[in-house]
Each structure stands twice: as structure tokens, then as C-alpha cells.
Amino acid sequence: MKAQSLKTACFLSLTAISCAAVAQEPPASSAASTAYGEGYSLVLAQKWEEAKDYFADFKQRWAESDFADDAGYWHCYATEQSGGDAEGNFNCYSDFISQWNNAGSNWVDDARNRMIFVAANLARDGRPEFIGNMMQSFRFPELPEMPEMHDMPVLPMIDREALERTVEQAMHTAMQVRDQSAVYRDLVQTFQFSRRGGSSMDSELLALITALQDDPRAAELLLSRLENSDDPDVQARLVLLLQDMEGQEITAKLVNMVRNSPHEQVQRNAVIALLERNDAGTRELLQEVATDSRYPLNARIAVVSGIGRWEQAEATPLLSRLLANEENTRLVRIAARQLVQINTQESRQVLINHYRNISDADLRRDLLDQMEDARSPEMISFFTEVALGSDDREATVAIRNLANREDNMGVAALEHIYANTNNERRHLAVINGMGEARISRGAEFLSTIASQNNNHETQSAVVRALGATRQAQAANSIMEVYRRTDNAEVRAEAVRAMSRLRDHPQAREFMLEMLDTELTTN
């Protein structure tokens, strides 16, 4: 396989950059680039049968081109998406890995991930041997030998970059859970130790309730206390304690509190208790709460936030109605995120249709923000469509969503966007997204742009993004820009970008050169 930088340069030639201007390659390189772009358009259009056949032919016609590995991956992926035989899909990815694992293809990890998915489905269908076949096909690197130390065990080396990315992903997930779980934040606050009014909800009481949840006498005691209390704080706490108690009498009491309590906190906690009980007989009431503005907003939010336990056939239509009719933006955001989490073709289409029916630009951008974690093929196509549409700010959000996938499929879409627009703002957004994706393919794409572009604003953006990738290979491109520019702003960005790569030995050598240069010139 030829150098990735040449591949990227030739792909860019679909609009403005000539392969011949990048390297002295035969005309076949440009033809392969054009042919690959046509095939990738089929992927974006989700024409899987056509894409499968197209890339199968491409592999034969352009077997020696820079795009042979890309075509091989998309052939397997399109075959899988078109409903191909599961064993055939597994073998396609396995053969791809065998062919390209030692050739340095960026698509090998993606193929492994898809092969794991296919193997898991085969195992669920009663064919667990594919899990074993998959593990045998993986080749894990041997751990380096550690120097002997007295009284100390030999420990494996830690990949700091991988650890940082894992921590960042965990933080992203935690933030997402935090945003989507207003109900459970409120639960934590509800169960905090409180001495107001002489009552408390400490751990000993909760332990007793848990132990006695199937004892009708405990339920009678709680109901009696609830009937005899006029304190809304006490009522709210007692309502939550009822959620694990058995019996239709408890359910009826909770329904009554939702419908008739004059206290918002009591209504909200009764809703939470009903959601936790997950009784199908109360769904009609909960749907009414979600869609009726006469109920307190916190109770409505509780329903929409807790809808994840419902069957998709119940949840999706309710969330669709909320998107179409609700005026409260907070509820709309939560409903959109829930549809993303449901992650079915129907739920994704609801989101796309709603976006297309909104006329307000701010609401459209807000909806795109909520769709950030939607990762299916149709969402890649949708985000690409938005990124090439008429609104710059919406395009920027769509580009960010693709970059946040942090995988080759997202970066491939970003390459397509860069090659098919002359909009400088979107070029800069793609450059930034390539950095945020933090994968090798993105760094290679940025290196090509760095070698071709002498615009100071673009150079600054490129070196900044190269530093953000945290990839060792980025150091050479940053240094090349630093050496050839006399623009102070670009050089300053290059220094900052190189410092982000300080854990890589080559970057440290370059930083020493930068230090010497800066001392000499200043």
C-alpha cells in the first residue's frame, strides 16, 4: 500500500487539488481517487447492494491503488448492511484483517470491531465457535521486558495515550448520564439525610423498608403515615418508599397522588415510584403526564427521563409526539436524547424528520447537538448532508458530531466533506474535527493539508489540530510548518501543538530544536 498522505491528496483532488501537483504519480492515481469518491457516495446514500457490488469491482480494478484497503473495508461493511449471510460477513472481515493487518491499514481496527459484533450475533444464534475463531485471528503485541528491580514485580507498560483516551471517554459517558438523569439526581437529593420537621430518611430506615417490602403490614404502616401527614416533604419521602412495596393498593395510591396532590414534589416522586414499579397498567397515566402541560414540569421530565425501560413500541411514538408538539425546550432535548438511546431505525428517522420540519435555526442546531451520539450509517449520511447544506452553523455542529465518533468512518465522512465544499469556514471546522477525532487517519489527512497550504489561518488551524490528535506521526508535519513559515502566529501555534506531543521522543527532539531557534531569534 502506498503512502497514506498521497491517498489523501488524491482524494482531495475531487475538487481542487491535483494529484500531479502533490507527487509524480501516473494518471491511474487520479482515476482511482475519482472512482473511490463515486463508491463512497453510494455508502453515504446507503445504497448497500450497489455499494457492495461497486467496491467488489473496485478491488479488482484498482488492486494496487492507495484506496484498495478502503474499498475492501467498505465492501465488507456494505455486504453486512445489505443483509448478507452472517457467516459470510464474518469471513469477509476476517479475510480483510488477514490481508491488511501487516500493511498498516487504518481500517483494520474497524474491521475487528465489526467482526466482534457479527461474532456476538452468531453466538446468540447458537454458534459460539465464531467467538473462538475471532480470538484466534487477533494478534496481541507482546509486552516489553522490564528491567529487574529488587523486591518489585515486573509490571506491563501502560499506554499513556490509550489511558488518557479511556478516561476522556469515561468522562464523556459520565457527562451524558448526568445530563440525561435529572430524575436520579433528584433521587439522591431526596434521600440525603434531613432533620427538618423531626423526620429523617437515613440508611437504617431504607434497609428496613427493603427487608419488609413483601410484608403487607409495612405497606399498611407507610400508607397510614402518608394519610395522616400534612407535611409535603414527609409525603414526598414516603411516596418514594412505597415504590418497592407490593400490591395494587400501593399502585392505586401512587396514581391518586399523581392526579390529585397539590404539591409538585409529591407528584414528581409519585411519578418516579410508578416508573420504578414499571406497571403496564399505569402507562396511560404516565403518557398523559409527559404530554400534558397541566402537570408539573419536574414530573413530566421524570417520565421522559425514565422512559428507557419501556418497550420501544410504546416509547418511540410518545417521544415523537413530544418532539412535534412540545414547546418546552428542556423536554424536547431530553426526548431527543432518549430517541438517540433507543437507537432503532424508527427512532432515528423520527429525529431526522423532526429536524427537517423545524424552521427555527436555533432549534435545528439544538436538535443536532442532542443527536451527537447517534452513530448508525444513516446518521453519518444525515450529518454529511447537513455539513454540505446551506447553514454554516448547522454544518459546524454536524461536522463536530462526525468528529466525536473518533473512528475511521467519521473521519472518512469528514474527508468527503472537505473535498466537496469550497467553504472556508467548513474547511476549518473539518480541520478542527480531524484533530478532535484523535486517530491516525485524521493526522495523515492533516499532514497532507499542512504540506499543501500556505495560508496563515489554515496553517495555524492545521498545526493546532495536529497537536490535538496526540499522534506521534503529527510531530514531523508540525515541525515542517514551523521550519518553513516566518509568521509569528503560526510558529507560536506550532510550538503549542508540539508541546501536546511531548510524550513522544521525536517531538521532544523537535522541541529542543524549537527552543534553540527561539533563543537565537529572540
Short mmCIF file of C-alpha atoms in Angstrom, two decimals:
data_model
loop_
_atom_site.label_atom_id
_atom_site.label_comp_id
_atom_site.label_asym_id
_atom_site.label_seq_id
_atom_site.Cartn_x
_atom_site.Cartn_y
_atom_site.Cartn_z
CA MET A 1 0.00 0.00 0.00
CA LYS A 2 1.33 3.41 -0.90
CA ALA A 3 1.77 6.29 1.49
CA GLN A 4 -1.44 7.46 3.14
CA SER A 5 -0.56 11.10 2.55
CA LEU A 6 -0.66 10.54 -1.21
CA LYS A 7 -4.01 8.80 -0.89
CA THR A 8 -5.42 11.77 0.99
CA ALA A 9 -4.03 14.22 -1.52
CA CYS A 10 -5.55 12.34 -4.41
CA PHE A 11 -8.92 12.18 -2.67
CA LEU A 12 -8.80 15.94 -2.25
CA SER A 13 -8.34 16.20 -6.00
CA LEU A 14 -12.05 15.53 -6.39
CA THR A 15 -12.50 19.29 -6.10
CA ALA A 16 -9.46 21.48 -6.16
CA ILE A 17 -6.12 19.77 -5.72
CA SER A 18 -4.37 17.87 -8.48
CA CYS A 19 -2.62 14.62 -7.69
CA ALA A 20 0.09 15.64 -10.11
CA ALA A 21 0.77 18.71 -8.02
CA VAL A 22 1.31 16.53 -4.95
CA ALA A 23 3.50 13.79 -6.35
CA GLN A 24 4.58 12.49 -9.72
CA GLU A 25 2.11 9.64 -9.93
CA PRO A 26 0.67 8.03 -13.03
CA PRO A 27 -2.80 9.18 -14.12
CA ALA A 28 -4.27 6.00 -12.60
CA SER A 29 -3.99 7.58 -9.13
CA SER A 30 -6.37 10.36 -10.04
CA ALA A 31 -8.73 7.90 -11.74
CA ALA A 32 -8.73 5.65 -8.66
CA SER A 33 -9.44 8.68 -6.47
CA THR A 34 -12.42 9.66 -8.59
CA ALA A 35 -13.68 6.07 -8.68
CA TYR A 36 -13.38 5.76 -4.90
CA GLY A 37 -15.30 9.00 -4.40
CA GLU A 38 -18.13 7.67 -6.54
CA GLY A 39 -18.27 4.49 -4.49
CA TYR A 40 -18.22 6.37 -1.20
CA SER A 41 -21.19 8.41 -2.42
CA LEU A 42 -23.12 5.11 -2.57
CA VAL A 43 -22.20 4.48 1.08
CA LEU A 44 -23.49 7.90 2.08
CA ALA A 45 -26.69 7.24 0.12
CA GLN A 46 -26.99 3.88 1.95
CA LYS A 47 -27.37 2.06 -1.36
CA TRP A 48 -25.82 -1.04 0.15
CA GLU A 49 -26.39 -3.51 -2.66
CA GLU A 50 -24.91 -1.12 -5.20
CA ALA A 51 -22.02 -0.23 -2.87
CA LYS A 52 -21.26 -3.90 -2.23
CA ASP A 53 -21.00 -4.68 -5.92
CA TYR A 54 -19.19 -1.43 -6.72
CA PHE A 55 -16.41 -1.99 -4.20
CA ALA A 56 -16.09 -5.65 -5.12
CA ASP A 57 -15.37 -4.49 -8.67
CA PHE A 58 -13.14 -1.67 -7.41
CA LYS A 59 -10.94 -4.15 -5.54
CA GLN A 60 -10.30 -5.97 -8.77
CA ARG A 61 -9.78 -2.93 -10.99
CA TRP A 62 -7.69 -0.89 -8.57
CA ALA A 63 -5.98 -3.58 -6.53
CA GLU A 64 -2.69 -1.64 -6.47
CA SER A 65 -4.20 1.76 -5.73
CA ASP A 66 -3.99 3.68 -2.47
CA PHE A 67 -7.70 3.07 -1.97
CA ALA A 68 -7.61 -0.73 -2.11
CA ASP A 69 -7.91 -1.13 1.67
CA ASP A 70 -10.69 1.47 1.89
CA ALA A 71 -12.58 -0.39 -0.83
CA GLY A 72 -12.04 -3.71 0.94
CA TYR A 73 -13.50 -2.42 4.17
CA TRP A 74 -16.49 -0.75 2.52
CA HIS A 75 -17.17 -3.92 0.53
CA CYS A 76 -17.47 -5.90 3.79
CA TYR A 77 -19.47 -3.20 5.50
CA ALA A 78 -21.91 -2.79 2.60
CA THR A 79 -22.30 -6.58 2.42
CA GLU A 80 -23.19 -6.66 6.12
CA GLN A 81 -25.60 -3.72 5.86
CA SER A 82 -27.35 -5.24 2.86
CA GLY A 83 -28.36 -8.22 4.98
CA GLY A 84 -25.68 -10.64 3.87
CA ASP A 85 -25.21 -14.06 5.45
CA ALA A 86 -23.73 -13.58 8.94
CA GLU A 87 -21.03 -16.21 8.45
CA GLY A 88 -20.12 -14.62 5.13
CA ASN A 89 -19.89 -11.23 6.82
CA PHE A 90 -17.61 -12.66 9.49
CA ASN A 91 -15.35 -14.25 6.88
CA CYS A 92 -15.23 -11.04 4.84
CA TYR A 93 -13.92 -9.04 7.80
CA SER A 94 -11.57 -11.85 8.79
CA ASP A 95 -10.08 -12.01 5.30
CA PHE A 96 -9.72 -8.23 5.25
CA ILE A 97 -7.79 -8.30 8.53
CA SER A 98 -5.54 -11.09 7.28
CA GLN A 99 -4.77 -9.14 4.11
CA TRP A 100 -4.21 -5.70 5.62
CA ASN A 101 -3.10 -6.22 9.23
CA ASN A 102 0.61 -6.11 8.37
CA ALA A 103 0.20 -3.49 5.66
CA GLY A 104 -0.68 -0.68 8.04
CA SER A 105 -4.28 -0.09 7.00
CA ASN A 106 -6.24 2.27 9.25
CA TRP A 107 -9.34 0.16 8.68
CA VAL A 108 -8.12 -2.97 10.49
CA ASP A 109 -9.42 -1.88 13.89
CA ASP A 110 -12.80 -1.01 12.39
CA ALA A 111 -12.95 -4.43 10.74
CA ARG A 112 -12.13 -6.08 14.08
CA ASN A 113 -14.92 -4.16 15.79
CA ARG A 114 -17.43 -5.22 13.15
CA MET A 115 -16.19 -8.81 13.32
CA ILE A 116 -16.75 -8.81 17.10
CA PHE A 117 -20.31 -7.57 16.53
CA VAL A 118 -21.02 -10.24 13.91
CA ALA A 119 -19.45 -12.98 16.05
CA ALA A 120 -21.58 -11.98 19.04
CA ASN A 121 -24.73 -12.23 16.92
CA LEU A 122 -23.67 -15.63 15.64
CA ALA A 123 -23.03 -16.78 19.22
CA ARG A 124 -26.52 -15.65 20.25
CA ASP A 125 -27.88 -17.68 17.35
CA GLY A 126 -26.25 -20.82 18.75
CA ARG A 127 -22.87 -20.68 17.01
CA PRO A 128 -20.39 -19.80 19.79
CA GLU A 129 -17.45 -21.22 17.83
CA PHE A 130 -17.17 -17.90 15.99
CA ILE A 131 -16.12 -16.21 19.23
CA GLY A 132 -13.20 -18.65 19.41
CA ASN A 133 -12.39 -18.13 15.74
CA MET A 134 -12.39 -14.40 16.27
CA MET A 135 -9.99 -14.57 19.23
CA GLN A 136 -7.60 -16.79 17.28
CA SER A 137 -7.46 -14.22 14.50
CA PHE A 138 -6.32 -11.46 16.84
CA ARG A 139 -2.63 -10.91 17.35
CA PHE A 140 -1.86 -9.10 20.56
CA PRO A 141 1.56 -7.41 20.90
CA GLU A 142 3.95 -8.89 23.40
CA LEU A 143 4.64 -6.81 26.47
CA PRO A 144 8.15 -5.34 26.60
CA GLU A 145 10.59 -6.74 29.10
CA MET A 146 11.02 -4.62 32.19
CA PRO A 147 14.37 -4.07 33.89
CA GLU A 148 14.79 -6.14 37.03
CA MET A 149 14.18 -4.32 40.28
CA HIS A 150 14.85 -5.65 43.75
CA ASP A 151 11.70 -6.79 45.56
CA MET A 152 9.48 -5.33 42.83
CA PRO A 153 7.22 -7.32 40.48
CA VAL A 154 7.60 -6.88 36.75
CA LEU A 155 4.68 -4.75 35.54
CA PRO A 156 3.45 -4.24 31.96
CA MET A 157 3.96 -0.87 30.35
CA ILE A 158 0.94 1.43 30.38
CA ASP A 159 -0.04 3.08 27.14
CA ARG A 160 -0.50 6.60 28.45
CA GLU A 161 -2.25 7.84 25.33
CA ALA A 162 -4.72 4.97 25.42
CA LEU A 163 -5.29 5.56 29.12
CA GLU A 164 -5.98 9.26 28.53
CA ARG A 165 -8.48 8.46 25.79
CA THR A 166 -10.20 5.88 28.02
CA VAL A 167 -10.50 8.43 30.82
CA GLU A 168 -11.87 11.04 28.40
CA GLN A 169 -14.42 8.57 27.05
CA ALA A 170 -15.45 7.68 30.61
CA MET A 171 -15.86 11.37 31.43
CA HIS A 172 -17.92 11.88 28.27
CA THR A 173 -20.18 8.97 29.28
CA ALA A 174 -20.48 10.32 32.82
CA MET A 175 -21.46 13.75 31.49
CA GLN A 176 -24.03 12.14 29.20
CA VAL A 177 -25.52 10.12 32.07
CA ARG A 178 -25.57 13.24 34.22
CA ASP A 179 -27.40 15.22 31.56
CA GLN A 180 -29.95 12.50 30.97
CA SER A 181 -30.63 11.57 34.58
CA ALA A 182 -32.30 14.53 36.23
CA VAL A 183 -34.59 12.02 37.90
CA TYR A 184 -31.76 10.24 39.65
CA ARG A 185 -30.01 13.45 40.70
CA ASP A 186 -33.26 14.39 42.39
CA LEU A 187 -33.46 10.96 43.99
CA VAL A 188 -30.04 11.46 45.53
CA GLN A 189 -31.12 14.82 46.89
CA THR A 190 -34.35 13.30 48.20
CA PHE A 191 -32.58 10.60 50.16
CA GLN A 192 -29.98 12.88 51.69
CA PHE A 193 -30.08 12.97 55.47
CA SER A 194 -32.67 15.53 56.58
CA ARG A 195 -33.83 16.57 60.05
CA ARG A 196 -36.46 19.10 59.04
CA GLY A 197 -39.75 18.61 60.88
CA GLY A 198 -38.20 15.98 63.15
CA SER A 199 -38.09 13.36 60.38
CA SER A 200 -35.14 11.68 58.67
CA MET A 201 -34.64 9.25 55.83
CA ASP A 202 -31.44 7.52 56.93
CA SER A 203 -29.87 4.31 55.70
CA GLU A 204 -31.29 2.22 58.58
CA LEU A 205 -34.86 3.12 57.59
CA LEU A 206 -34.19 2.31 53.95
CA ALA A 207 -32.69 -1.03 54.96
CA LEU A 208 -35.83 -1.85 56.96
CA ILE A 209 -38.12 -0.94 54.09
CA THR A 210 -36.10 -3.11 51.70
CA ALA A 211 -36.27 -6.08 54.06
CA LEU A 212 -40.02 -5.66 54.60
CA GLN A 213 -41.09 -4.81 51.05
CA ASP A 214 -43.18 -8.01 50.71
CA ASP A 215 -44.81 -7.64 54.16
CA PRO A 216 -48.29 -6.09 53.87
CA ARG A 217 -48.06 -4.72 57.43
CA ALA A 218 -45.14 -2.49 56.40
CA ALA A 219 -47.16 -1.20 53.45
CA GLU A 220 -50.12 -0.51 55.74
CA LEU A 221 -47.85 1.42 58.10
CA LEU A 222 -46.45 3.58 55.31
CA LEU A 223 -49.91 4.26 53.87
CA SER A 224 -51.19 5.21 57.31
CA ARG A 225 -48.34 7.66 57.85
CA LEU A 226 -48.94 9.11 54.39
CA GLU A 227 -52.67 9.60 55.06
CA ASN A 228 -52.02 11.30 58.41
CA SER A 229 -49.25 13.68 57.28
CA ASP A 230 -49.86 17.20 56.07
CA ASP A 231 -46.15 17.91 55.53
CA PRO A 232 -45.36 17.81 51.78
CA ASP A 233 -41.69 16.96 52.48
CA VAL A 234 -42.70 13.93 54.54
CA GLN A 235 -45.28 12.93 51.94
CA ALA A 236 -42.70 13.15 49.16
CA ARG A 237 -40.32 10.88 51.07
CA LEU A 238 -43.00 8.36 52.00
CA VAL A 239 -44.16 8.17 48.38
CA LEU A 240 -40.70 7.13 47.26
CA LEU A 241 -40.56 4.44 49.94
CA LEU A 242 -43.75 2.94 48.51
CA GLN A 243 -42.19 2.20 45.12
CA ASP A 244 -40.86 -1.24 46.08
CA MET A 245 -43.91 -2.30 48.08
CA GLU A 246 -46.10 -4.95 46.50
CA GLY A 247 -49.83 -4.72 45.84
CA GLN A 248 -52.39 -2.93 43.71
CA GLU A 249 -53.41 -0.80 46.69
CA ILE A 250 -49.96 0.82 46.59
CA THR A 251 -50.22 1.43 42.84
CA ALA A 252 -53.67 2.97 43.26
CA LYS A 253 -52.37 5.29 46.00
CA LEU A 254 -49.48 6.44 43.82
CA VAL A 255 -51.80 7.08 40.88
CA ASN A 256 -54.03 9.13 43.17
CA MET A 257 -51.04 11.20 44.34
CA VAL A 258 -50.01 11.91 40.74
CA ARG A 259 -53.51 13.05 39.80
CA ASN A 260 -54.58 14.90 42.92
CA SER A 261 -51.70 16.01 45.11
CA PRO A 262 -51.40 19.81 45.27
CA HIS A 263 -47.66 19.53 45.87
CA GLU A 264 -45.32 19.33 42.87
CA GLN A 265 -42.63 17.40 44.76
CA VAL A 266 -45.15 14.77 45.83
CA GLN A 267 -46.49 14.44 42.29
CA ARG A 268 -42.98 14.13 40.89
CA ASN A 269 -41.95 11.47 43.43
CA ALA A 270 -45.16 9.53 42.80
CA VAL A 271 -44.30 9.54 39.09
CA ILE A 272 -40.79 8.26 39.89
CA ALA A 273 -42.27 5.50 42.06
CA LEU A 274 -44.63 4.43 39.27
CA LEU A 275 -41.80 4.40 36.76
CA GLU A 276 -39.76 2.18 39.07
CA ARG A 277 -42.67 -0.19 39.57
CA ASN A 278 -42.86 -0.49 35.77
CA ASP A 279 -46.54 -1.47 35.82
CA ALA A 280 -48.00 -1.57 32.31
CA GLY A 281 -51.37 -0.54 33.75
CA THR A 282 -50.04 2.91 34.66
CA ARG A 283 -48.52 3.69 31.25
CA GLU A 284 -51.54 5.61 30.03
CA LEU A 285 -51.33 7.94 33.03
CA LEU A 286 -47.58 8.41 32.62
CA GLN A 287 -48.01 9.23 28.93
CA GLU A 288 -50.63 11.78 29.92
CA VAL A 289 -48.22 13.34 32.41
CA ALA A 290 -45.47 13.55 29.78
CA THR A 291 -47.60 15.33 27.20
CA ASP A 292 -49.92 17.46 29.35
CA SER A 293 -48.56 20.85 30.41
CA ARG A 294 -51.00 20.97 33.35
CA TYR A 295 -48.72 18.60 35.23
CA PRO A 296 -45.60 19.99 36.94
CA LEU A 297 -42.57 20.24 34.66
CA ASN A 298 -40.40 18.16 37.02
CA ALA A 299 -42.96 15.33 36.90
CA ARG A 300 -43.05 15.48 33.11
CA ILE A 301 -39.25 15.44 32.97
CA ALA A 302 -39.27 12.41 35.29
CA VAL A 303 -41.43 10.45 32.82
CA VAL A 304 -39.42 11.36 29.74
CA SER A 305 -36.10 10.68 31.52
CA GLY A 306 -37.31 7.31 32.78
CA ILE A 307 -38.88 6.07 29.57
CA GLY A 308 -35.86 3.94 28.69
CA ARG A 309 -37.36 0.91 30.44
CA TRP A 310 -40.45 0.90 28.24
CA GLU A 311 -40.91 -1.17 25.15
CA GLN A 312 -39.72 0.68 22.06
CA ALA A 313 -43.20 0.40 20.52
CA GLU A 314 -44.54 2.49 23.43
CA ALA A 315 -41.62 4.86 23.92
CA THR A 316 -40.91 5.95 20.34
CA PRO A 317 -44.43 7.24 19.45
CA LEU A 318 -44.61 9.17 22.74
CA LEU A 319 -41.22 10.79 22.19
CA SER A 320 -42.17 11.56 18.60
CA ARG A 321 -45.29 13.41 19.79
CA LEU A 322 -43.22 15.39 22.25
CA LEU A 323 -40.78 16.48 19.56
CA ALA A 324 -43.62 17.57 17.30
CA ASN A 325 -45.84 19.34 19.84
CA GLU A 326 -43.88 20.31 22.95
CA GLU A 327 -42.86 23.92 23.50
CA ASN A 328 -40.59 23.39 26.50
CA THR A 329 -37.05 23.12 25.09
CA ARG A 330 -35.75 21.13 28.06
CA LEU A 331 -38.33 18.40 27.49
CA VAL A 332 -37.58 18.40 23.77
CA ARG A 333 -33.86 17.94 24.45
CA ILE A 334 -34.48 15.02 26.79
CA ALA A 335 -36.89 13.42 24.33
CA ALA A 336 -34.32 13.73 21.54
CA ARG A 337 -31.60 12.14 23.68
CA GLN A 338 -33.91 9.29 24.59
CA LEU A 339 -34.61 8.63 20.91
CA VAL A 340 -30.86 8.52 20.30
CA GLN A 341 -30.52 5.98 23.13
CA ILE A 342 -33.36 3.82 21.77
CA ASN A 343 -31.29 3.63 18.58
CA THR A 344 -33.68 1.92 16.20
CA GLN A 345 -34.25 2.79 12.58
CA GLU A 346 -37.65 4.18 13.54
CA SER A 347 -36.30 6.38 16.35
CA ARG A 348 -33.50 7.70 14.16
CA GLN A 349 -35.94 8.54 11.38
CA VAL A 350 -38.12 10.42 13.87
CA LEU A 351 -35.13 12.62 14.72
CA ILE A 352 -34.21 13.23 11.09
CA ASN A 353 -37.80 14.02 10.09
CA HIS A 354 -38.21 16.39 13.01
CA TYR A 355 -35.03 18.23 12.08
CA ARG A 356 -36.30 18.71 8.53
CA ASN A 357 -39.65 20.00 9.75
CA ILE A 358 -38.19 22.68 12.04
CA SER A 359 -37.98 26.18 10.59
CA ASP A 360 -36.24 27.85 13.54
CA ALA A 361 -32.45 27.71 13.01
CA ASP A 362 -31.64 27.76 16.74
CA LEU A 363 -33.93 24.79 17.39
CA ARG A 364 -32.39 22.89 14.49
CA ARG A 365 -28.90 23.39 15.89
CA ASP A 366 -30.08 22.41 19.35
CA LEU A 367 -31.55 19.18 17.98
CA LEU A 368 -28.29 18.42 16.17
CA ASP A 369 -26.49 18.84 19.49
CA GLN A 370 -28.73 16.23 21.12
CA MET A 371 -28.05 13.82 18.23
CA GLU A 372 -24.29 13.84 18.84
CA ASP A 373 -24.11 10.20 19.95
CA ALA A 374 -26.25 8.79 17.11
CA ARG A 375 -23.76 6.57 15.25
CA SER A 376 -25.65 4.49 12.71
CA PRO A 377 -24.92 4.57 8.95
CA GLU A 378 -27.97 6.72 8.23
CA MET A 379 -26.80 9.25 10.81
CA ILE A 380 -23.39 9.50 9.12
CA SER A 381 -25.22 10.18 5.87
CA PHE A 382 -27.51 12.68 7.57
CA PHE A 383 -24.68 14.61 9.27
CA THR A 384 -22.77 14.69 5.99
CA GLU A 385 -25.83 16.08 4.22
CA VAL A 386 -26.17 18.81 6.88
CA ALA A 387 -22.45 19.58 6.70
CA LEU A 388 -22.78 20.21 2.96
CA GLY A 389 -26.03 22.15 3.34
CA SER A 390 -26.74 25.88 3.34
CA ASP A 391 -26.30 26.81 7.01
CA ASP A 392 -22.72 27.28 8.25
CA ARG A 393 -23.52 26.96 11.94
CA GLU A 394 -25.55 23.79 11.48
CA ALA A 395 -22.78 22.42 9.29
CA THR A 396 -20.27 23.08 12.09
CA VAL A 397 -22.38 21.10 14.58
CA ALA A 398 -22.76 18.20 12.12
CA ILE A 399 -19.00 18.16 11.49
CA ARG A 400 -18.36 18.08 15.23
CA ASN A 401 -20.77 15.17 15.63
CA LEU A 402 -18.88 13.20 12.98
CA ALA A 403 -15.53 14.01 14.61
CA ASN A 404 -16.79 12.92 18.02
CA ARG A 405 -17.21 9.38 16.70
CA GLU A 406 -13.39 9.18 16.91
CA ASP A 407 -13.24 6.45 14.30
CA ASN A 408 -12.29 5.96 10.67
CA MET A 409 -15.89 6.06 9.47
CA GLY A 410 -16.36 9.52 10.93
CA VAL A 411 -13.03 10.71 9.51
CA ALA A 412 -13.90 9.27 6.07
CA ALA A 413 -17.06 11.39 6.12
CA LEU A 414 -15.02 14.45 7.11
CA GLU A 415 -12.65 13.81 4.18
CA HIS A 416 -15.66 13.68 1.86
CA ILE A 417 -17.00 16.98 3.23
CA TYR A 418 -13.63 18.72 2.87
CA ALA A 419 -13.31 17.53 -0.71
CA ASN A 420 -16.82 18.60 -1.69
CA THR A 421 -17.01 22.16 -0.41
CA ASN A 422 -15.10 25.35 -1.08
CA ASN A 423 -16.50 26.96 2.06
CA GLU A 424 -13.50 28.07 4.13
CA ARG A 425 -15.41 28.05 7.40
CA ARG A 426 -16.33 24.42 6.87
CA HIS A 427 -12.80 23.56 5.85
CA LEU A 428 -11.63 24.97 9.18
CA ALA A 429 -14.35 23.04 11.03
CA VAL A 430 -13.23 19.80 9.33
CA ILE A 431 -9.60 20.53 10.20
CA ASN A 432 -10.56 21.05 13.84
CA GLY A 433 -12.68 17.89 13.76
CA MET A 434 -9.79 15.84 12.39
CA GLY A 435 -7.80 16.87 15.43
CA GLU A 436 -10.58 16.08 17.87
CA ALA A 437 -11.05 12.64 16.31
CA ARG A 438 -7.56 11.74 17.60
CA ILE A 439 -6.88 8.88 15.25
CA SER A 440 -4.06 8.13 12.84
CA ARG A 441 -6.12 8.63 9.70
CA GLY A 442 -7.05 12.14 10.80
CA ALA A 443 -3.40 13.00 11.47
CA GLU A 444 -2.45 11.79 7.99
CA PHE A 445 -5.15 13.91 6.40
CA LEU A 446 -3.98 16.98 8.32
CA SER A 447 -0.37 16.32 7.33
CA THR A 448 -1.35 16.46 3.68
CA ILE A 449 -3.15 19.77 4.12
CA ALA A 450 -0.15 21.13 6.06
CA SER A 451 2.18 20.28 3.19
CA GLN A 452 0.00 22.00 0.58
CA ASN A 453 -1.40 25.11 2.20
CA ASN A 454 0.48 28.32 2.94
CA ASN A 455 -2.47 30.37 4.16
CA HIS A 456 -1.56 31.54 7.67
CA GLU A 457 -5.03 30.99 9.16
CA THR A 458 -5.22 27.50 7.71
CA GLN A 459 -1.66 26.67 8.79
CA SER A 460 -2.46 27.76 12.35
CA ALA A 461 -5.60 25.64 12.39
CA VAL A 462 -3.80 22.62 10.95
CA VAL A 463 -0.88 22.60 13.41
CA ARG A 464 -3.32 23.15 16.29
CA ALA A 465 -5.36 20.15 15.10
CA LEU A 466 -2.22 18.05 14.59
CA GLY A 467 -1.31 18.64 18.21
CA ALA A 468 -4.82 17.69 19.30
CA THR A 469 -4.51 14.28 17.59
CA ARG A 470 -1.80 13.24 20.11
CA GLN A 471 -0.42 11.04 17.34
CA ALA A 472 3.39 10.64 17.14
CA GLN A 473 3.31 11.00 13.36
CA ALA A 474 1.94 14.53 13.73
CA ALA A 475 5.27 15.85 15.05
CA ASN A 476 7.02 15.77 11.65
CA SER A 477 4.28 17.79 9.96
CA ILE A 478 4.18 20.37 12.74
CA MET A 479 7.93 20.80 12.51
CA GLU A 480 7.83 21.17 8.73
CA VAL A 481 5.34 24.02 9.05
CA TYR A 482 7.43 25.64 11.80
CA ARG A 483 10.58 25.50 9.70
CA ARG A 484 9.12 26.96 6.54
CA THR A 485 6.96 29.78 7.94
CA ASP A 486 8.06 33.19 9.11
CA ASN A 487 4.63 34.04 10.52
CA ALA A 488 4.86 34.57 14.29
CA GLU A 489 1.32 33.37 14.99
CA VAL A 490 1.80 30.14 13.03
CA ARG A 491 5.12 29.46 14.77
CA ALA A 492 3.54 30.06 18.17
CA GLU A 493 0.73 27.61 17.34
CA ALA A 494 3.33 25.09 16.19
CA VAL A 495 5.20 25.38 19.50
CA ARG A 496 2.00 24.87 21.48
CA ALA A 497 0.96 21.95 19.27
CA MET A 498 4.35 20.26 19.63
CA SER A 499 4.17 20.58 23.41
CA ARG A 500 1.00 18.49 23.36
CA LEU A 501 3.04 15.68 21.81
CA ARG A 502 5.77 15.86 24.44
CA ASP A 503 5.35 12.22 25.43
CA HIS A 504 6.68 11.14 22.03
CA PRO A 505 10.51 11.05 21.74
CA GLN A 506 10.64 12.64 18.28
CA ALA A 507 8.52 15.55 19.48
CA ARG A 508 10.95 16.19 22.30
CA GLU A 509 13.82 16.36 19.82
CA PHE A 510 11.86 18.84 17.74
CA MET A 511 11.07 20.93 20.83
CA LEU A 512 14.79 21.20 21.55
CA GLU A 513 15.31 22.47 18.01
CA MET A 514 12.46 24.94 18.50
CA LEU A 515 13.99 26.12 21.76
CA ASP A 516 17.33 26.72 20.09
CA THR A 517 15.65 28.62 17.24
CA GLU A 518 13.59 30.78 19.58
CA LEU A 519 16.64 31.64 21.70
CA THR A 520 18.59 32.57 18.60
CA THR A 521 15.88 34.75 17.03
CA ASN A 522 14.80 36.41 20.25
#
